[in-house]
Amino acid sequence: MSTFHTSEQLLCFQDHQLQVKTFTPEHIKPELPKLVLLHDSLGCISLWRDFPEKLAERTGLEVMVYDRRGYGNSTPFANTARQPDYLAREADALHELLQQLEISKAILFGHSDGGSIALLAAAKYPEKVAGVITEGAHVFVEEITLAGIRSAVEAYQQTNLPQKLQKYHGDKTDAVFHAWADIWLSDRFRDWNIELFLPAILCPSLIIQGEEDEYGTLAQVEAIVEQVKGKAQKLIIPKVGHTPHREATQQVLTATVDFILLRVLASQT
């Protein structure tokens, strides 16, 4: 088993700070890409649990996770009223983060919103992205997604979901939840679609989705795989919902590690 050093920092930008956590294997090769994890719409560093550590151990890569602005221990949102292009803006924010940390090449692993951000970043900044892994990413709006969000709103109003999220987001919890739910359920988001970006993705990609994903159909996977220009492979996991890395951890780890070692790193040499 590899040993690694863990470090945390609040990285300062012009008007905000982002919490960043890094797992660095003992004998890291500096020329290798960094693996960057992008959390979902209600997520943060802590909610990845030990998944980043397992990836660092099995790939030998430095793994970085961070709280996007408004989440976890990062600075609160400047404005919770999101615009329909908020995910593209997060791709720009990711690029700024990579620039500040002097990361020349990254492999992106994104879950849900994080998956959409990973795809957008790979399309907008192809020189920075060596590979993309997504779980439950969206490239257009589906009714199943809106129904899932409506159910989440009901749970937020009627269960202890707010208290559960407060453990991770503190007094930012209401802002985190409504920033996500309000924009997705708004009329102006119905036509959101990022398929036009997909042909600009040149790196290898692994597109993962649970067969029983409550927030999207397999049409999302097919749209991505069919339209990216780089070599794409898909992994559909039976009897799994929207969070494969927690529901089928070993399967996702194995597929991700194989993809990184055999598809991404092999293409770098």
mmCIF file of N, CA, C and O in Angstrom, residues 26 45 78-79 82 126 131 152 163 171 177 183 227 242 252:
data_model
loop_
_atom_site.group_PDB
_atom_site.id
_atom_site.type_symbol
_atom_site.label_atom_id
_atom_site.label_comp_id
_atom_site.label_asym_id
_atom_site.label_seq_id
_atom_site.Cartn_x
_atom_site.Cartn_y
_atom_site.Cartn_z
ATOM 1 N N GLU A 26 4.073 9.171 -1.689
ATOM 2 C CA GLU A 26 5.444 9.404 -1.234
ATOM 3 C C GLU A 26 6.430 9.553 -2.390
ATOM 4 O O GLU A 26 7.317 10.397 -2.353
ATOM 5 N N ILE A 45 -15.705 18.470 0.091
ATOM 6 C CA ILE A 45 -14.553 17.591 0.304
ATOM 7 C C ILE A 45 -14.923 16.408 1.191
ATOM 8 O O ILE A 45 -14.653 15.249 0.864
ATOM 9 N N ALA A 78 -21.359 34.696 -3.514
ATOM 10 C CA ALA A 78 -21.573 36.140 -3.612
ATOM 11 C C ALA A 78 -23.046 36.421 -3.889
ATOM 12 O O ALA A 78 -23.616 37.407 -3.435
ATOM 13 N N ASN A 79 -23.681 35.492 -4.636
ATOM 14 C CA ASN A 79 -25.085 35.644 -5.007
ATOM 15 C C ASN A 79 -25.662 34.247 -5.230
ATOM 16 O O ASN A 79 -25.126 33.478 -6.028
ATOM 17 N N ARG A 82 -28.427 31.910 -9.215
ATOM 18 C CA ARG A 82 -27.558 31.458 -10.287
ATOM 19 C C ARG A 82 -28.119 31.780 -11.668
ATOM 20 O O ARG A 82 -29.331 31.857 -11.867
ATOM 21 N N PRO A 126 -8.648 22.386 -23.337
ATOM 22 C CA PRO A 126 -8.140 21.054 -23.680
ATOM 23 C C PRO A 126 -6.655 20.869 -23.376
ATOM 24 O O PRO A 126 -6.217 19.734 -23.117
ATOM 25 N N GLY A 131 -7.562 13.749 -19.201
ATOM 26 C CA GLY A 131 -8.590 12.723 -19.206
ATOM 27 C C GLY A 131 -9.763 13.152 -18.353
ATOM 28 O O GLY A 131 -9.620 14.007 -17.464
ATOM 29 N N ALA A 152 -36.308 16.075 -3.850
ATOM 30 C CA ALA A 152 -35.306 16.568 -2.909
ATOM 31 C C ALA A 152 -35.810 17.810 -2.174
ATOM 32 O O ALA A 152 -35.574 17.975 -0.970
ATOM 33 N N GLN A 163 -30.536 19.363 8.438
ATOM 34 C CA GLN A 163 -29.602 19.100 9.542
ATOM 35 C C GLN A 163 -28.425 18.232 9.080
ATOM 36 O O GLN A 163 -27.277 18.455 9.501
ATOM 37 N N ASP A 171 -23.750 27.271 8.155
ATOM 38 C CA ASP A 171 -24.809 28.254 7.904
ATOM 39 C C ASP A 171 -24.973 28.585 6.422
ATOM 40 O O ASP A 171 -25.813 29.416 6.058
ATOM 41 N N PHE A 177 -28.469 24.546 -0.965
ATOM 42 C CA PHE A 177 -29.593 23.775 -1.475
ATOM 43 C C PHE A 177 -30.403 24.577 -2.498
ATOM 44 O O PHE A 177 -30.712 24.084 -3.583
ATOM 45 N N ILE A 183 -32.399 27.082 -9.569
ATOM 46 C CA ILE A 183 -32.049 27.290 -10.980
ATOM 47 C C ILE A 183 -32.534 26.130 -11.841
ATOM 48 O O ILE A 183 -33.085 26.334 -12.928
ATOM 49 N N GLN A 227 -20.622 12.074 -28.950
ATOM 50 C CA GLN A 227 -20.264 13.387 -29.477
ATOM 51 C C GLN A 227 -18.861 13.875 -29.127
ATOM 52 O O GLN A 227 -18.350 14.782 -29.786
ATOM 53 N N HIS A 242 -27.558 7.292 -8.315
ATOM 54 C CA HIS A 242 -26.857 8.489 -8.773
ATOM 55 C C HIS A 242 -25.438 8.624 -8.226
ATOM 56 O O HIS A 242 -24.708 9.505 -8.660
ATOM 57 N N VAL A 252 -16.216 0.977 -9.325
ATOM 58 C CA VAL A 252 -15.831 2.295 -9.837
ATOM 59 C C VAL A 252 -14.329 2.518 -9.687
ATOM 60 O O VAL A 252 -13.671 3.032 -10.599
#
